[in-house]
CSV table of C-alpha atoms in Angstrom, one decimal:
chain,number,residue,atom,x,y,z
A,114,MET,CA,112.8,222.7,64.4
A,115,THR,CA,113.8,226.1,65.8
A,116,ILE,CA,116.4,228.2,64.1
A,117,GLU,CA,118.1,230.9,66.2
A,118,THR,CA,119.5,233.9,64.4
A,119,GLU,CA,121.9,236.3,65.9
A,120,PHE,CA,121.5,239.8,64.6
A,121,ILE,CA,124.7,241.8,64.3
A,122,THR,CA,124.6,245.6,64.0
A,123,LYS,CA,127.2,246.8,61.5
A,124,THR,CA,128.5,250.4,61.4
A,125,TRP,CA,129.1,251.5,57.8
A,126,ASP,CA,132.1,253.7,57.0
A,127,ILE,CA,130.7,255.7,54.1
A,128,PRO,CA,133.4,257.8,52.4
A,129,LEU,CA,132.6,261.3,51.0
A,130,ARG,CA,132.9,261.1,47.2
A,131,ALA,CA,132.2,264.7,46.2
A,132,SER,CA,131.1,268.1,47.5
A,133,VAL,CA,129.2,270.0,44.8
A,134,ASP,CA,126.9,273.0,44.4
A,135,VAL,CA,124.1,270.9,42.8
A,136,ALA,CA,123.3,267.2,42.8
A,137,VAL,CA,120.8,266.0,40.2
A,138,ILE,CA,119.4,262.5,41.0
A,139,GLY,CA,118.1,260.7,38.0
A,140,GLY,CA,119.3,261.1,34.4
A,141,GLY,CA,116.0,261.1,32.6
A,142,SER,CA,114.5,263.9,30.6
A,143,ALA,CA,114.2,266.3,33.5
A,144,GLY,CA,117.6,265.3,34.9
A,145,VAL,CA,119.3,265.9,31.6
A,146,ALA,CA,117.8,269.4,31.4
A,147,ALA,CA,118.4,270.2,35.1
A,148,ALA,CA,122.1,269.1,35.1
A,149,SER,CA,122.8,271.0,31.8
A,150,ALA,CA,121.0,274.1,33.0
A,151,ALA,CA,122.7,274.2,36.5
A,152,ALA,CA,126.2,273.7,35.0
A,153,ARG,CA,125.7,276.2,32.2
A,154,ASN,CA,124.7,278.8,34.9
A,155,GLY,CA,127.9,278.3,36.8
A,156,ALA,CA,127.1,275.6,39.4
A,157,SER,CA,129.4,272.6,39.9
A,158,THR,CA,127.0,269.8,39.2
A,159,ILE,CA,126.8,266.0,39.5
A,160,LEU,CA,124.2,264.0,37.7
A,161,VAL,CA,123.6,260.5,39.2
A,162,GLU,CA,122.1,257.8,36.9
A,163,ARG,CA,121.6,254.1,37.6
A,164,TYR,CA,122.0,253.0,34.0
A,165,GLY,CA,125.0,253.5,31.7
A,166,PHE,CA,123.2,256.0,29.5
A,167,LEU,CA,120.9,259.0,29.8
A,168,GLY,CA,117.3,259.6,28.8
A,169,GLY,CA,115.3,257.6,31.4
A,170,THR,CA,111.9,256.4,30.2
A,171,SER,CA,112.6,257.7,26.7
A,172,THR,CA,115.6,255.4,26.3
A,173,ALA,CA,115.5,252.7,29.0
A,174,GLY,CA,111.7,252.6,28.6
A,175,MET,CA,111.7,253.4,24.8
A,176,VAL,CA,108.7,255.8,25.5
A,177,GLY,CA,108.1,257.7,22.3
A,178,PRO,CA,107.5,259.8,20.4
A,179,PHE,CA,107.8,263.0,22.4
A,180,MET,CA,104.3,264.4,22.7
A,181,THR,CA,103.5,267.9,21.5
A,182,SER,CA,105.7,270.9,22.3
A,183,TYR,CA,103.4,273.3,20.4
A,184,THR,CA,100.1,275.2,20.8
A,185,PRO,CA,97.0,273.1,19.8
A,186,ASP,CA,96.9,274.9,16.4
A,187,GLY,CA,100.6,274.2,15.8
A,188,LYS,CA,101.5,277.9,15.2
A,189,ARG,CA,103.7,278.5,18.2
A,190,GLN,CA,106.3,276.4,20.0
A,191,LEU,CA,105.8,276.2,23.7
A,192,VAL,CA,108.7,274.1,24.9
A,193,ALA,CA,112.0,275.1,23.4
A,194,GLY,CA,115.3,275.7,25.1
A,195,LEU,CA,117.2,272.6,26.1
A,196,PHE,CA,114.4,270.4,24.7
A,197,GLN,CA,114.8,271.8,21.2
A,198,GLU,CA,118.6,271.6,21.5
A,199,VAL,CA,118.3,267.8,22.1
A,200,ILE,CA,116.0,267.5,19.1
A,201,ASP,CA,118.4,269.5,16.9
A,202,ARG,CA,121.2,267.2,17.9
A,203,MET,CA,119.2,264.2,17.0
A,204,VAL,CA,118.0,265.6,13.7
A,205,ALA,CA,121.6,266.4,12.8
A,206,MET,CA,122.4,262.7,13.4
A,207,GLY,CA,119.5,261.6,11.2
A,208,GLY,CA,117.8,260.2,14.3
A,209,ALA,CA,114.7,262.3,14.7
A,210,VAL,CA,112.0,264.3,12.9
A,211,ASP,CA,111.5,267.9,14.0
A,212,PRO,CA,108.1,268.4,15.5
A,213,SER,CA,107.4,271.5,13.3
A,214,THR,CA,106.8,269.0,10.5
A,215,THR,CA,104.6,266.4,12.0
A,216,GLU,CA,100.8,266.9,11.6
A,217,ALA,CA,97.8,265.8,13.6
A,218,GLY,CA,96.2,262.6,12.5
A,219,SER,CA,99.4,261.3,10.7
A,220,ALA,CA,101.2,258.1,11.2
A,221,TRP,CA,103.8,259.9,13.3
A,222,GLY,CA,101.0,260.4,15.9
A,223,SER,CA,99.3,257.1,15.6
A,224,PHE,CA,96.6,258.7,13.5
A,225,ILE,CA,95.3,260.6,16.5
A,226,GLU,CA,94.1,264.2,16.2
A,227,LEU,CA,93.8,265.6,19.7
A,228,GLY,CA,97.2,266.4,21.3
A,229,HIS,CA,99.1,264.4,18.7
A,230,ALA,CA,100.2,267.1,16.3
A,231,ASN,CA,103.8,268.3,16.4
A,232,VAL,CA,105.1,265.1,18.0
A,233,THR,CA,108.8,264.2,17.8
A,234,PRO,CA,109.6,260.7,16.4
A,235,PHE,CA,113.1,259.7,17.4
A,236,HIS,CA,115.5,256.7,17.6
A,237,VAL,CA,116.5,255.7,21.1
A,238,GLU,CA,120.2,255.4,20.3
A,239,SER,CA,120.3,259.0,18.8
A,240,LEU,CA,118.7,260.3,22.0
A,241,LYS,CA,121.2,258.5,24.2
A,242,MET,CA,124.0,260.3,22.4
A,243,ALA,CA,122.4,263.7,22.1
A,244,ALA,CA,121.6,263.8,25.8
A,245,LEU,CA,125.1,262.6,26.7
A,246,GLU,CA,126.7,265.3,24.5
A,247,MET,CA,124.6,268.1,25.9
A,248,VAL,CA,125.3,267.2,29.5
A,249,CYS,CA,129.0,266.7,28.9
A,250,ASP,CA,129.3,269.9,27.0
A,251,SER,CA,127.6,271.8,29.9
A,252,GLY,CA,130.5,270.8,32.2
A,253,ALA,CA,128.3,268.7,34.5
A,254,GLN,CA,129.9,265.5,35.9
A,255,ILE,CA,128.0,262.2,35.3
A,256,ARG,CA,128.1,259.3,37.7
A,257,PHE,CA,126.7,256.3,35.8
A,258,HIS,CA,125.8,252.9,37.3
A,259,THR,CA,125.1,254.7,40.6
A,260,SER,CA,121.9,254.3,42.6
A,261,PHE,CA,120.3,256.6,45.1
A,262,VAL,CA,120.0,255.0,48.6
A,263,ASP,CA,119.0,257.6,51.2
A,264,VAL,CA,119.3,261.1,52.4
A,265,ILE,CA,120.9,262.5,55.6
A,266,MET,CA,119.0,265.4,57.0
A,267,ASP,CA,120.1,268.4,59.0
A,268,GLY,CA,116.7,269.7,60.2
A,269,GLU,CA,114.8,270.5,57.1
A,270,ARG,CA,117.9,270.5,54.9
A,271,ILE,CA,119.5,267.7,53.0
A,272,SER,CA,123.1,267.6,54.1
A,273,ASP,CA,124.2,264.4,52.2
A,274,ILE,CA,123.0,262.0,49.6
A,275,VAL,CA,123.9,258.3,50.1
A,276,ILE,CA,124.7,256.5,46.8
A,277,LEU,CA,125.7,253.0,45.9
A,278,ASP,CA,128.0,252.0,43.1
A,279,LYS,CA,130.6,249.3,42.3
A,280,ALA,CA,132.9,250.7,45.0
A,281,GLY,CA,130.2,250.5,47.6
A,282,LEU,CA,128.4,253.1,49.5
A,283,GLY,CA,129.4,256.7,49.2
A,284,LEU,CA,128.3,260.3,50.1
A,285,LEU,CA,127.6,263.3,47.9
A,286,ARG,CA,127.5,266.6,49.8
A,287,PRO,CA,125.5,269.1,47.7
A,288,LYS,CA,124.3,272.6,48.5
A,289,VAL,CA,121.1,272.1,46.5
A,290,VAL,CA,119.5,268.8,45.4
A,291,ILE,CA,117.2,268.3,42.4
A,292,ASP,CA,115.0,265.2,42.5
A,293,THR,CA,114.5,264.0,38.9
A,294,SER,CA,114.1,260.4,39.9
A,295,GLY,CA,110.7,260.2,38.2
A,296,ASP,CA,109.0,258.9,41.3
A,297,GLY,CA,110.0,261.6,43.9
A,298,ASP,CA,112.2,259.1,45.7
A,299,ILE,CA,114.5,261.7,47.2
A,300,ALA,CA,111.7,264.1,48.2
A,301,ALA,CA,109.9,261.2,49.9
A,302,LYS,CA,113.0,260.1,51.8
A,303,ALA,CA,113.6,263.7,52.9
A,304,GLY,CA,110.2,263.9,54.4
A,305,ALA,CA,108.3,266.0,51.8
A,306,PRO,CA,104.6,265.2,51.8
A,307,PHE,CA,103.1,263.5,48.8
A,308,GLU,CA,100.0,261.8,47.4
A,309,VAL,CA,99.9,258.7,45.2
A,310,GLY,CA,97.7,258.2,42.1
A,311,ARG,CA,94.3,259.7,42.1
A,312,ARG,CA,93.1,261.3,45.3
A,313,GLU,CA,89.9,259.3,45.9
A,314,ASP,CA,91.5,255.9,46.0
A,315,GLY,CA,95.2,256.1,45.3
A,316,ARG,CA,95.0,254.1,42.1
A,317,MET,CA,97.6,254.8,39.5
A,318,MET,CA,97.6,254.8,35.8
A,319,PRO,CA,98.7,251.4,34.2
A,320,VAL,CA,102.2,250.8,33.1
A,321,THR,CA,103.3,249.9,29.5
A,322,LEU,CA,106.3,248.1,28.0
A,323,PHE,CA,107.1,249.8,24.7
A,324,LEU,CA,108.3,247.8,21.7
A,325,THR,CA,109.9,248.7,18.4
A,326,ILE,CA,108.8,246.6,15.5
A,327,GLY,CA,110.2,246.3,12.0
A,328,ASN,CA,109.4,245.0,8.5
A,329,VAL,CA,106.1,246.8,8.5
A,330,ASP,CA,104.4,247.7,5.2
A,331,ASP,CA,104.0,251.4,6.0
A,332,ASP,CA,101.7,252.2,3.0
A,333,ARG,CA,99.3,249.4,3.7
A,334,VAL,CA,98.9,250.4,7.4
A,335,VAL,CA,98.2,254.0,6.3
A,336,ASP,CA,95.8,253.0,3.5
A,337,TRP,CA,93.8,250.8,5.9
A,338,MET,CA,93.5,253.6,8.4
A,339,ARG,CA,92.4,256.2,5.7
A,340,GLU,CA,89.8,253.8,4.3
A,341,HIS,CA,88.3,253.1,7.8
A,342,GLU,CA,88.4,256.8,8.8
A,343,LYS,CA,86.0,257.5,5.9
A,344,LEU,CA,83.7,254.6,6.9
A,345,HIS,CA,83.8,255.1,10.7
A,346,PRO,CA,84.9,258.6,11.7
A,347,GLY,CA,86.7,258.6,15.0
A,348,GLU,CA,87.7,255.0,14.8
A,349,ARG,CA,91.2,254.3,16.1
A,350,LEU,CA,93.8,252.1,14.3
A,351,PHE,CA,92.5,248.5,13.9
A,352,GLU,CA,89.8,249.1,16.5
A,353,CYS,CA,87.2,247.0,14.6
A,354,ILE,CA,89.7,244.2,14.3
A,355,VAL,CA,90.5,244.3,18.1
A,356,LYS,CA,86.8,244.4,18.9
A,357,GLN,CA,86.0,241.3,16.8
A,358,ALA,CA,89.1,239.5,18.2
A,359,ARG,CA,87.9,240.2,21.8
A,360,GLU,CA,84.6,238.6,21.0
A,361,THR,CA,86.4,235.4,19.8
A,362,GLY,CA,88.9,235.4,22.6
A,363,ASP,CA,91.9,236.2,20.4
A,364,TRP,CA,92.4,239.5,22.2
A,365,THR,CA,92.6,239.8,26.0
A,366,LEU,CA,94.6,243.0,26.6
A,367,GLU,CA,93.1,246.0,28.4
A,368,ARG,CA,93.2,248.0,25.2
A,369,GLU,CA,90.5,248.7,22.6
A,370,PHE,CA,92.8,249.6,19.6
A,371,LEU,CA,96.5,249.6,18.5
A,372,ASN,CA,98.5,252.5,19.5
A,373,ILE,CA,101.6,252.5,17.2
A,374,TYR,CA,103.7,255.3,16.0
A,375,ARG,CA,105.8,255.5,12.8
A,376,GLU,CA,109.5,256.0,13.4
A,377,PRO,CA,112.1,257.9,11.2
A,378,THR,CA,113.3,254.6,9.6
A,379,PRO,CA,110.9,253.2,7.0
A,380,GLY,CA,109.2,250.0,8.2
A,381,GLN,CA,109.8,250.7,11.9
A,382,TRP,CA,107.0,251.6,14.4
A,383,ARG,CA,106.9,252.2,18.1
A,384,VAL,CA,104.3,250.2,19.9
A,385,ASN,CA,102.4,251.6,23.0
A,386,THR,CA,99.9,248.9,23.5
A,387,THR,CA,100.8,246.5,26.3
A,388,ARG,CA,99.1,247.4,29.6
A,389,VAL,CA,99.4,246.1,33.1
A,390,GLN,CA,96.9,247.4,35.7
A,391,ASN,CA,97.2,247.8,39.5
A,392,ILE,CA,100.9,248.5,39.6
A,393,ASP,CA,102.5,250.7,42.2
A,394,GLY,CA,105.7,251.9,40.5
A,395,THR,CA,107.4,252.4,43.9
A,396,ASN,CA,106.8,248.8,44.9
A,397,PRO,CA,109.5,246.4,43.7
A,398,ASP,CA,107.2,243.4,43.8
A,399,ASP,CA,104.7,245.2,41.6
A,400,LEU,CA,107.4,246.2,39.2
A,401,SER,CA,108.7,242.7,38.9
A,402,ARG,CA,105.2,241.4,38.1
A,403,ALA,CA,104.7,244.2,35.5
A,404,GLU,CA,107.9,243.2,33.7
A,405,VAL,CA,106.9,239.5,33.6
A,406,GLU,CA,103.4,240.2,32.4
A,407,SER,CA,104.2,242.9,29.9
A,408,ARG,CA,106.9,240.9,28.2
A,409,ARG,CA,104.4,238.1,27.8
A,410,GLN,CA,102.0,240.6,26.3
A,411,ALA,CA,104.6,241.8,23.9
A,412,TRP,CA,105.0,238.4,22.2
A,413,ASP,CA,101.2,238.0,22.2
A,414,LEU,CA,101.0,241.3,20.3
A,415,ILE,CA,103.6,240.2,17.8
A,416,ARG,CA,101.5,237.0,17.1
A,417,PHE,CA,98.3,239.1,16.8
A,418,PHE,CA,99.9,241.6,14.5
A,419,ARG,CA,101.0,238.8,12.1
A,420,SER,CA,97.7,237.0,12.1
A,421,HIS,CA,95.2,239.9,12.1
A,422,CYS,CA,96.5,243.3,11.0
A,423,PRO,CA,97.0,244.4,7.4
A,424,GLY,CA,100.5,245.7,6.9
A,425,LEU,CA,101.9,243.9,10.0
A,426,GLU,CA,101.8,240.3,8.6
A,427,ASN,CA,105.6,240.1,8.5
A,428,THR,CA,106.4,242.2,11.6
A,429,GLN,CA,109.6,241.5,13.5
A,430,LEU,CA,110.2,242.4,17.1
A,431,LEU,CA,113.3,244.6,17.1
A,432,ALA,CA,113.5,245.7,20.7
A,433,THR,CA,111.7,246.1,24.0
A,434,GLY,CA,112.3,248.6,26.7
A,435,SER,CA,114.8,247.8,29.4
A,436,GLN,CA,112.0,248.7,31.8
A,437,VAL,CA,108.2,249.3,31.8
A,438,GLY,CA,107.1,252.8,31.3
A,439,VAL,CA,105.5,254.1,34.5
A,440,ARG,CA,103.0,256.9,34.0
A,441,GLU,CA,102.2,257.8,37.6
A,442,THR,CA,103.4,257.2,41.1
A,443,ARG,CA,104.0,259.9,43.7
A,444,HIS,CA,102.8,263.5,43.4
A,445,ILE,CA,105.2,265.5,45.6
A,446,LEU,CA,103.2,268.3,47.3
A,447,GLY,CA,104.7,271.7,46.7
A,448,ASP,CA,103.8,275.3,47.4
A,449,TYR,CA,101.2,275.0,44.7
A,450,VAL,CA,99.4,271.9,43.4
A,451,LEU,CA,98.6,272.1,39.6
A,452,ASN,CA,95.1,270.8,39.0
A,453,GLY,CA,92.9,269.7,36.2
A,454,GLN,CA,91.1,273.0,35.9
A,455,ASP,CA,94.4,274.8,35.7
A,456,VAL,CA,95.2,272.7,32.6
A,457,LEU,CA,91.8,272.8,30.9
A,458,GLU,CA,91.2,276.6,31.5
A,459,GLY,CA,94.7,277.5,30.5
A,460,ARG,CA,95.6,279.3,33.7
A,461,LYS,CA,98.6,281.6,33.8
A,462,PHE,CA,100.8,282.3,36.9
A,463,ALA,CA,103.1,285.2,38.0
A,464,ASP,CA,105.8,282.6,38.7
A,465,GLY,CA,105.1,280.6,35.5
A,466,ILE,CA,108.3,278.8,34.3
A,467,ALA,CA,106.9,276.6,31.5
A,468,GLN,CA,104.1,276.6,28.9
A,469,CYS,CA,102.3,273.5,27.9
A,470,SER,CA,99.2,272.4,25.9
A,471,TYR,CA,99.1,268.6,26.0
A,472,PRO,CA,95.6,267.3,26.9
A,473,ILE,CA,94.6,265.7,30.1
A,474,ASP,CA,95.5,262.1,29.1
A,475,ILE,CA,94.4,259.6,31.7
A,476,HIS,CA,94.9,255.9,31.0
A,477,ASP,CA,92.1,254.4,33.1
A,478,PRO,CA,93.5,252.7,36.2
A,479,GLN,CA,90.7,250.1,36.1
A,480,GLY,CA,89.6,249.9,32.4
A,481,PRO,CA,90.7,249.5,28.8
A,482,ARG,CA,90.4,253.1,27.6
A,483,GLY,CA,90.6,256.3,29.5
A,484,ARG,CA,90.1,260.1,29.0
A,485,LEU,CA,91.8,262.4,26.5
A,486,GLU,CA,90.4,265.9,26.9
A,487,GLY,CA,92.0,268.9,25.2
A,488,ILE,CA,92.6,272.3,26.9
A,489,HIS,CA,90.2,275.2,26.2
A,490,ALA,CA,93.0,277.7,25.6
A,491,ASP,CA,96.2,278.3,23.8
A,492,HIS,CA,98.3,276.9,26.7
A,493,TYR,CA,98.5,276.7,30.4
A,494,GLU,CA,101.5,277.4,32.6
A,495,ILE,CA,103.4,275.5,35.3
A,496,PRO,CA,104.2,277.7,38.3
A,497,TYR,CA,107.7,277.5,39.9
A,498,ARG,CA,105.9,276.7,43.2
A,499,CYS,CA,105.1,273.2,41.8
A,500,LEU,CA,108.9,272.5,41.8
A,501,VAL,CA,109.3,273.5,45.4
A,502,PRO,CA,108.4,270.7,47.8
A,503,ARG,CA,107.1,271.5,51.3
A,504,GLN,CA,109.2,270.9,54.4
A,505,VAL,CA,112.6,270.5,52.7
A,506,SER,CA,114.6,273.7,52.3
A,507,ASN,CA,117.3,272.9,49.7
A,508,LEU,CA,115.4,270.6,47.3
A,509,LEU,CA,113.7,271.1,44.0
A,510,VAL,CA,111.6,268.5,42.1
A,511,ALA,CA,111.3,268.3,38.3
A,512,GLY,CA,109.7,265.9,35.8
A,513,ARG,CA,106.8,263.6,36.4
A,514,PRO,CA,106.4,263.9,40.2
A,515,ILE,CA,106.1,267.7,40.4
A,516,SER,CA,103.3,269.1,42.6
A,517,ALA,CA,100.1,268.2,40.6
A,518,ASP,CA,97.0,266.2,41.2
A,519,HIS,CA,96.0,263.2,39.2
A,520,GLU,CA,94.4,265.3,36.4
A,521,GLY,CA,97.1,268.0,36.3
A,522,ALA,CA,99.8,265.4,36.2
A,523,ALA,CA,98.1,263.6,33.4
A,524,SER,CA,99.1,266.5,31.1
A,525,ALA,CA,102.3,267.6,32.7
A,526,ARG,CA,103.8,264.1,32.9
A,527,VAL,CA,104.8,263.9,29.2
A,528,ILE,CA,108.4,264.5,28.0
A,529,PRO,CA,108.4,268.2,26.8
A,530,PRO,CA,107.1,269.5,30.1
A,531,CYS,CA,109.7,267.3,31.9
A,532,TYR,CA,112.5,269.1,30.0
A,533,ALA,CA,110.9,272.4,30.7
A,534,THR,CA,110.6,271.9,34.5
A,535,GLY,CA,114.1,270.3,34.5
A,536,GLN,CA,115.6,273.4,32.8
A,537,ALA,CA,113.8,275.7,35.3
A,538,ALA,CA,114.9,273.6,38.3
A,539,GLY,CA,118.6,273.6,37.2
A,540,THR,CA,118.5,277.3,36.5
A,541,ALA,CA,116.8,278.1,39.8
A,542,ALA,CA,119.3,276.0,41.8
A,543,SER,CA,122.2,277.9,40.3
A,544,LEU,CA,120.6,281.2,40.9
A,545,SER,CA,119.8,280.4,44.5
A,546,LEU,CA,123.5,279.9,45.1
A,547,LYS,CA,124.4,283.2,43.4
A,548,GLN,CA,121.7,285.0,45.3
A,549,LEU,CA,122.6,283.3,48.6
A,550,VAL,CA,119.0,282.2,49.3
A,551,SER,CA,117.1,278.9,49.4
A,552,PRO,CA,115.5,277.7,46.2
A,553,ARG,CA,112.1,278.7,47.6
A,554,GLU,CA,113.3,282.3,47.9
A,555,VAL,CA,114.8,282.7,44.4
A,556,ASP,CA,113.9,286.0,42.6
A,557,ILE,CA,111.2,284.8,40.2
A,558,GLU,CA,111.7,287.6,37.7
A,559,ASP,CA,115.4,286.9,37.6
A,560,LEU,CA,114.6,283.2,37.0
A,561,ARG,CA,112.1,283.9,34.2
A,562,LYS,CA,114.4,286.4,32.6
A,563,THR,CA,117.3,283.9,32.6
A,564,LEU,CA,115.2,281.1,31.2
A,565,GLN,CA,114.0,283.4,28.4
A,566,GLU,CA,117.6,284.4,27.6
A,567,GLN,CA,118.5,280.8,27.3
A,568,GLY,CA,115.8,279.9,24.9
A,569,ALA,CA,113.0,278.6,27.2
A,570,VAL,CA,109.5,279.9,26.7
A,571,VAL,CA,107.9,281.3,29.8
């Protein structure tokens, strides 16, 4: 049987919804900071977010705690500014623990020493409210339940952003665009060059569905860990139990230990243990497969906790992320590419706009463990050039897909640097309009001075 199909070309009448100074696409960590910074510095700003709340992977994905925002010795805070403001708001709500009080090797950091001091435990609902209040107080407009569709280019300049919401297709007409989509979607559509995953084969780090569990016997979990640390220095939480279970076939996940973090509420822990390999976070088929497989893994974990792990015998599954947490997709190529040696050697830059100290943390794209390697310095810097993509004149990128290679991004991908690059991008976008130049041509000393005056560490 032959089926004939007549294709009809339809011309869309797309109305202009708004003309603004700055459009920030993506309401995650970097987007919250970018929109707040742009608006506070005088730019009319719209923040576009596909969900009905802000926070991105930290809320929709429940990724937590925030990793370190301090130097490795814990003596100096490196990421402050808008990041610390969000924390202060959550602490005031009783929904977070300030990172100045959380020590390495504690339950707050899953008993891990390297890179896990000065983490920030938080409740997802408090973060949703704290982020919302900060953006609203800045004067930025939020468009919830709105998805990015495409860009309209005028040469190397983005002239319009095509969005989709309940009213249909619409246009935003910004002077400057900040891509905080998490995957570099806007930059890619605009023609900016990029790499994916690791350079040699394009493989990306695995994705994880986070869980919150309750009814945990906190003291028993801590006591078990302290006892086994004495007997087996360097052993991770329940690692010997997982190893034995793998031999009997009771454990099949691509993990060698349990990665769980105590939350501010007694008896509640955040679980970072599911893992799905060979996922391209820009491929909808892969993402669908990841959601199916990781949710099955979540319930397998609950059964394992109850039957094998001291202190978790009565565990209850309280919540799962609305989406899997994606660690890596596109690396948008900018005027500078942050690399692993920059991180490890603690390199500084004349156009540095953020200071960070988180280790290179690579979850093996093909195996159960990975690489956690600390930096050999007090901190390294992210240069402004990593936020400036090539071949697009009025675009900045902030958050996970900034210009960095697989190793550089493995440090800069965590939440505190995302806030820092977001604040820098929003501030730079506003300054570019005041200075009547493109974002690439912003006066760096003026940018650094403004960031410092507004609480950022540069």
